[in-house]
Amino acid sequence: LKVSAPAGAIDIVGPGGDGAGTYNISTAAAIVTAGCGVPVAKHGNRALSSKSGASDVLSALGVNLDADLAHVERAIAEAKIGFMMAPLYHSAMKHVMPSRIELATRTVFNILGPLTNPASVKRQFTGAFSHDWIEPMAEVLGNLGCEAAWVVHGSDGLDELTTTGPSFVAQLKDGAVTTFEVSPSDAGIATASSDDLKGGTPEENATALKAVLAGDAGPYRDIVIYNAGAALLVAGKADDLKSGAEMAAAAIDDGRATAALDKLVAITNE
């Protein structure tokens, strides 16, 4: 199934397989990015190596994951965020899902997910479960027609930008891939411990995510605005990580991020 998305749409995905069992960082960052007015065509699945994947937490937040194509496209256009459940859009994925859940470990499918967005977005902010994969994934995204991307891996093993230390980035820009490191301080954000980022069940993670969108301060908010800030940089909305994080924080604090989630829930349940 092909999905139509507005120009400038981005996918923000932590493909799983890092085994960290954190809060839903990329899902929260996607909602905040949508709150900043950037269309997010999010492609994801149920949890494989944690208790709560993107679809698990979105379902707990009230999003209807079985919404048809027309509703998903409308959500991307109007709420600025829509969620495409991988097995519904790639029939082959349906057949491998039972084996993936049984394996519950890193597989090639953790890499394929970010590379097969049904909306063919031209901008990607995606995690990798291993440092070794960031550059090859960025190269492949470029070969697939992506215009701008960050593929990231935290020094602590997270498939997101981590706040416990530096993160490794492979950036696709102007047809070339470069690699570098970033740190929370680049975004004006405090460092945290791994324990600060530990998540729970989909319901617990949904409650924590709503609290962040309602303005709760702390390590979860910090890592969300850090990752959303980087996504805004890839989307061409921010000039650097610090301004991106500030834009993300503003979208939380003035209610735009919550409004994006509310609209997504409403449209998918019509």
PDB file of N, CA and C in Angstrom, residues 40 80 82 106 115 143-144 146 153 208 233 240 244 257 264-266:
ATOM      1  N   VAL A  40       4.434  14.314   9.942  1.00  0.00           N
ATOM      2  CA  VAL A  40       5.162  13.096  10.309  1.00  0.00           C
ATOM      3  C   VAL A  40       4.373  11.883   9.812  1.00  0.00           C
ATOM      4  N   LYS A  80      -1.012  16.515  11.305  1.00  0.00           N
ATOM      5  CA  LYS A  80       0.428  16.550  11.025  1.00  0.00           C
ATOM      6  C   LYS A  80       1.129  15.283  11.513  1.00  0.00           C
ATOM      7  N   GLY A  82       0.521  10.793  11.260  1.00  0.00           N
ATOM      8  CA  GLY A  82      -0.260   9.588  11.009  1.00  0.00           C
ATOM      9  C   GLY A  82       0.630   8.393  11.252  1.00  0.00           C
ATOM     10  N   ARG A 106      17.487  -8.631  17.737  1.00  0.00           N
ATOM     11  CA  ARG A 106      17.744  -7.830  16.552  1.00  0.00           C
ATOM     12  C   ARG A 106      17.725  -8.724  15.317  1.00  0.00           C
ATOM     13  N   LEU A 115      13.692   1.696   6.313  1.00  0.00           N
ATOM     14  CA  LEU A 115      14.032   1.865   4.897  1.00  0.00           C
ATOM     15  C   LEU A 115      12.843   1.639   3.974  1.00  0.00           C
ATOM     16  N   ASN A 143      20.386   6.268  -1.458  1.00  0.00           N
ATOM     17  CA  ASN A 143      20.161   5.519  -2.702  1.00  0.00           C
ATOM     18  C   ASN A 143      18.673   5.355  -3.001  1.00  0.00           C
ATOM     19  N   LEU A 144      17.847   5.358  -1.946  1.00  0.00           N
ATOM     20  CA  LEU A 144      16.397   5.193  -2.116  1.00  0.00           C
ATOM     21  C   LEU A 144      15.687   6.521  -2.420  1.00  0.00           C
ATOM     22  N   CYS A 146      16.051   9.459  -0.542  1.00  0.00           N
ATOM     23  CA  CYS A 146      15.895  10.336   0.619  1.00  0.00           C
ATOM     24  C   CYS A 146      16.799  11.559   0.428  1.00  0.00           C
ATOM     25  N   HIS A 153      22.764   6.506  16.863  1.00  0.00           N
ATOM     26  CA  HIS A 153      22.941   5.419  17.835  1.00  0.00           C
ATOM     27  C   HIS A 153      23.603   6.011  19.074  1.00  0.00           C
ATOM     28  N   ALA A 208       3.044   8.386  31.052  1.00  0.00           N
ATOM     29  CA  ALA A 208       4.263   9.202  31.131  1.00  0.00           C
ATOM     30  C   ALA A 208       4.357  10.157  29.943  1.00  0.00           C
ATOM     31  N   LEU A 233      15.722  19.667  12.792  1.00  0.00           N
ATOM     32  CA  LEU A 233      16.932  20.009  12.038  1.00  0.00           C
ATOM     33  C   LEU A 233      16.915  19.278  10.686  1.00  0.00           C
ATOM     34  N   ASP A 240      20.102  24.399  14.157  1.00  0.00           N
ATOM     35  CA  ASP A 240      21.012  23.578  14.958  1.00  0.00           C
ATOM     36  C   ASP A 240      20.208  22.865  16.045  1.00  0.00           C
ATOM     37  N   GLY A 244      16.459  23.735  17.620  1.00  0.00           N
ATOM     38  CA  GLY A 244      15.464  22.680  17.430  1.00  0.00           C
ATOM     39  C   GLY A 244      14.834  22.263  18.747  1.00  0.00           C
ATOM     40  N   ALA A 257       1.640  20.331  20.857  1.00  0.00           N
ATOM     41  CA  ALA A 257       1.940  18.892  20.776  1.00  0.00           C
ATOM     42  C   ALA A 257       0.738  18.066  21.231  1.00  0.00           C
ATOM     43  N   LEU A 264      -5.007  13.433  16.101  1.00  0.00           N
ATOM     44  CA  LEU A 264      -4.696  12.100  15.572  1.00  0.00           C
ATOM     45  C   LEU A 264      -5.684  11.066  16.111  1.00  0.00           C
ATOM     46  N   VAL A 265      -5.938  11.119  17.409  1.00  0.00           N
ATOM     47  CA  VAL A 265      -6.893  10.195  18.042  1.00  0.00           C
ATOM     48  C   VAL A 265      -8.284  10.385  17.426  1.00  0.00           C
ATOM     49  N   ALA A 266      -8.698  11.645  17.293  1.00  0.00           N
ATOM     50  CA  ALA A 266     -10.041  11.942  16.767  1.00  0.00           C
ATOM     51  C   ALA A 266     -10.212  11.440  15.332  1.00  0.00           C
TER      52      ALA A 266
END
